[in-house]
């Protein structure tokens, strides 16, 4: 399993703490430093079953500068949203956990982290 985190984020630290407490095997990806490209973002969206606007932090300064709130949220704008997430990774909701069964979750709650744990074998 892999978890995409921003170490400055309290929800990310909580998720990592829970994974550690449960003895999970995982890889940390500091996605602001190891920025996912558009294909990786599309793959995670597919695993999440979500659209790019569903995982976009629209309150971030970059989102306001780009005017994301006014962007269409439909198939015609999907690539534009994905490109924005790749160019401005701070906009990606965090933490994201990709589970070993091919699924993924936005792990902002303890329940979501436990859902990812249930989908991955323990170490």
mmCIF file of C-alpha atoms in Angstrom:
data_model
loop_
_atom_site.group_PDB
_atom_site.id
_atom_site.type_symbol
_atom_site.label_atom_id
_atom_site.label_comp_id
_atom_site.label_asym_id
_atom_site.label_seq_id
_atom_site.Cartn_x
_atom_site.Cartn_y
_atom_site.Cartn_z
ATOM 1 C CA UNK A 1 0.000 0.000 0.000
ATOM 2 C CA UNK A 2 1.136 3.542 -0.643
ATOM 3 C CA UNK A 3 0.103 6.736 1.115
ATOM 4 C CA UNK A 4 0.431 10.143 -0.486
ATOM 5 C CA UNK A 5 1.127 12.709 2.207
ATOM 6 C CA UNK A 6 2.159 16.242 2.986
ATOM 7 C CA UNK A 7 4.130 15.950 6.258
ATOM 8 C CA UNK A 8 2.781 19.347 7.360
ATOM 9 C CA UNK A 9 -0.801 18.005 7.244
ATOM 10 C CA UNK A 10 -2.243 16.823 10.569
ATOM 11 C CA UNK A 11 -4.624 14.362 8.864
ATOM 12 C CA UNK A 12 -1.645 12.847 7.018
ATOM 13 C CA UNK A 13 0.293 12.460 10.259
ATOM 14 C CA UNK A 14 -2.743 10.871 11.922
ATOM 15 C CA UNK A 15 -3.164 8.409 9.042
ATOM 16 C CA UNK A 16 0.519 7.413 9.154
ATOM 17 C CA UNK A 17 0.278 7.024 12.935
ATOM 18 C CA UNK A 18 -2.696 4.685 12.574
ATOM 19 C CA UNK A 19 -0.938 2.640 9.881
ATOM 20 C CA UNK A 20 2.092 2.336 12.170
ATOM 21 C CA UNK A 21 -0.063 1.383 15.171
ATOM 22 C CA UNK A 22 -1.688 -1.352 13.104
ATOM 23 C CA UNK A 23 1.662 -2.685 11.895
ATOM 24 C CA UNK A 24 0.837 -2.019 8.241
ATOM 25 C CA UNK A 25 3.438 -2.256 5.502
ATOM 26 C CA UNK A 26 3.302 0.846 3.338
ATOM 27 C CA UNK A 27 5.333 3.255 1.294
ATOM 28 C CA UNK A 28 5.186 6.996 1.909
ATOM 29 C CA UNK A 29 5.029 9.307 -1.076
ATOM 30 C CA UNK A 30 5.596 12.949 -0.305
ATOM 31 C CA UNK A 31 3.615 14.032 -3.309
ATOM 32 C CA UNK A 32 4.651 17.700 -3.131
ATOM 33 C CA UNK A 33 8.248 16.565 -3.725
ATOM 34 C CA UNK A 34 7.575 13.424 -5.804
ATOM 35 C CA UNK A 35 4.840 14.985 -7.917
ATOM 36 C CA UNK A 36 2.473 12.557 -9.658
ATOM 37 C CA UNK A 37 2.135 13.066 -13.392
ATOM 38 C CA UNK A 38 -1.179 13.218 -15.220
ATOM 39 C CA UNK A 39 -1.232 9.462 -15.907
ATOM 40 C CA UNK A 40 -0.650 8.671 -12.230
ATOM 41 C CA UNK A 41 -3.440 11.043 -11.225
ATOM 42 C CA UNK A 42 -5.803 9.417 -13.740
ATOM 43 C CA UNK A 43 -4.865 5.974 -12.384
ATOM 44 C CA UNK A 44 -5.550 7.024 -8.776
ATOM 45 C CA UNK A 45 -8.848 8.602 -9.820
ATOM 46 C CA UNK A 46 -9.818 5.310 -11.446
ATOM 47 C CA UNK A 47 -8.929 3.438 -8.267
ATOM 48 C CA UNK A 48 -10.896 5.943 -6.186
ATOM 49 C CA UNK A 49 -13.876 5.922 -8.542
ATOM 50 C CA UNK A 50 -13.835 9.737 -8.410
ATOM 51 C CA UNK A 51 -13.418 12.675 -10.749
ATOM 52 C CA UNK A 52 -10.518 15.145 -10.464
ATOM 53 C CA UNK A 53 -12.756 17.871 -9.026
ATOM 54 C CA UNK A 54 -13.741 15.445 -6.251
ATOM 55 C CA UNK A 55 -10.159 15.372 -4.940
ATOM 56 C CA UNK A 56 -9.291 19.032 -5.508
ATOM 57 C CA UNK A 57 -8.652 21.335 -2.576
ATOM 58 C CA UNK A 58 -10.590 24.315 -3.909
ATOM 59 C CA UNK A 59 -9.766 26.577 -0.955
ATOM 60 C CA UNK A 60 -6.023 26.594 -1.679
ATOM 61 C CA UNK A 61 -4.488 29.831 -2.989
ATOM 62 C CA UNK A 62 -3.561 28.138 -6.276
ATOM 63 C CA UNK A 63 -7.180 27.062 -6.794
ATOM 64 C CA UNK A 64 -8.398 30.604 -6.313
ATOM 65 C CA UNK A 65 -5.701 31.957 -8.644
ATOM 66 C CA UNK A 66 -6.723 29.441 -11.322
ATOM 67 C CA UNK A 67 -10.427 30.180 -10.798
ATOM 68 C CA UNK A 68 -11.193 26.467 -10.330
ATOM 69 C CA UNK A 69 -14.584 27.096 -8.763
ATOM 70 C CA UNK A 70 -15.762 28.405 -12.134
ATOM 71 C CA UNK A 71 -14.434 25.468 -14.167
ATOM 72 C CA UNK A 72 -16.964 23.029 -15.620
ATOM 73 C CA UNK A 73 -17.229 19.713 -13.802
ATOM 74 C CA UNK A 74 -17.867 17.422 -16.725
ATOM 75 C CA UNK A 75 -16.063 15.086 -19.107
ATOM 76 C CA UNK A 76 -15.049 17.934 -21.420
ATOM 77 C CA UNK A 77 -13.065 19.586 -18.606
ATOM 78 C CA UNK A 78 -11.635 16.427 -17.021
ATOM 79 C CA UNK A 79 -8.199 16.687 -18.684
ATOM 80 C CA UNK A 80 -7.939 20.355 -17.684
ATOM 81 C CA UNK A 81 -8.570 19.429 -14.042
ATOM 82 C CA UNK A 82 -6.041 16.563 -14.162
ATOM 83 C CA UNK A 83 -3.431 18.884 -15.696
ATOM 84 C CA UNK A 84 -4.046 21.427 -12.919
ATOM 85 C CA UNK A 85 -3.543 18.767 -10.238
ATOM 86 C CA UNK A 86 -0.286 17.633 -11.855
ATOM 87 C CA UNK A 87 0.960 21.221 -12.218
ATOM 88 C CA UNK A 88 -0.173 22.243 -8.717
ATOM 89 C CA UNK A 89 0.063 19.135 -6.486
ATOM 90 C CA UNK A 90 -0.881 21.163 -3.405
ATOM 91 C CA UNK A 91 -4.412 21.029 -4.827
ATOM 92 C CA UNK A 92 -4.611 17.234 -4.403
ATOM 93 C CA UNK A 93 -6.699 16.139 -1.429
ATOM 94 C CA UNK A 94 -4.663 14.314 1.167
ATOM 95 C CA UNK A 95 -3.862 11.798 2.397
ATOM 96 C CA UNK A 96 -4.564 9.289 -0.363
ATOM 97 C CA UNK A 97 -3.993 5.595 0.233
ATOM 98 C CA UNK A 98 -3.730 3.105 -2.602
ATOM 99 C CA UNK A 99 -4.577 -0.321 -1.217
ATOM 100 C CA UNK A 100 -3.099 -3.619 -2.339
ATOM 101 C CA UNK A 101 -6.406 -4.789 -3.833
ATOM 102 C CA UNK A 102 -6.255 -2.049 -6.491
ATOM 103 C CA UNK A 103 -8.619 0.339 -4.731
ATOM 104 C CA UNK A 104 -7.822 3.679 -3.124
ATOM 105 C CA UNK A 105 -9.323 5.932 -0.471
ATOM 106 C CA UNK A 106 -9.100 9.561 0.540
ATOM 107 C CA UNK A 107 -7.959 8.823 4.082
ATOM 108 C CA UNK A 108 -9.065 11.940 5.952
ATOM 109 C CA UNK A 109 -10.824 9.926 8.665
ATOM 110 C CA UNK A 110 -9.825 6.991 10.835
ATOM 111 C CA UNK A 111 -12.628 4.977 9.198
ATOM 112 C CA UNK A 112 -11.155 5.565 5.732
ATOM 113 C CA UNK A 113 -7.681 4.500 6.889
ATOM 114 C CA UNK A 114 -9.172 1.343 8.418
ATOM 115 C CA UNK A 115 -10.987 0.667 5.127
ATOM 116 C CA UNK A 116 -7.633 0.740 3.309
ATOM 117 C CA UNK A 117 -6.095 -1.496 5.981
ATOM 118 C CA UNK A 118 -8.880 -4.026 5.494
ATOM 119 C CA UNK A 119 -8.055 -4.163 1.781
ATOM 120 C CA UNK A 120 -4.353 -4.825 2.281
ATOM 121 C CA UNK A 121 -2.629 -7.766 3.961
ATOM 122 C CA UNK A 122 -0.801 -6.984 7.171
ATOM 123 C CA UNK A 123 2.957 -7.195 7.397
#
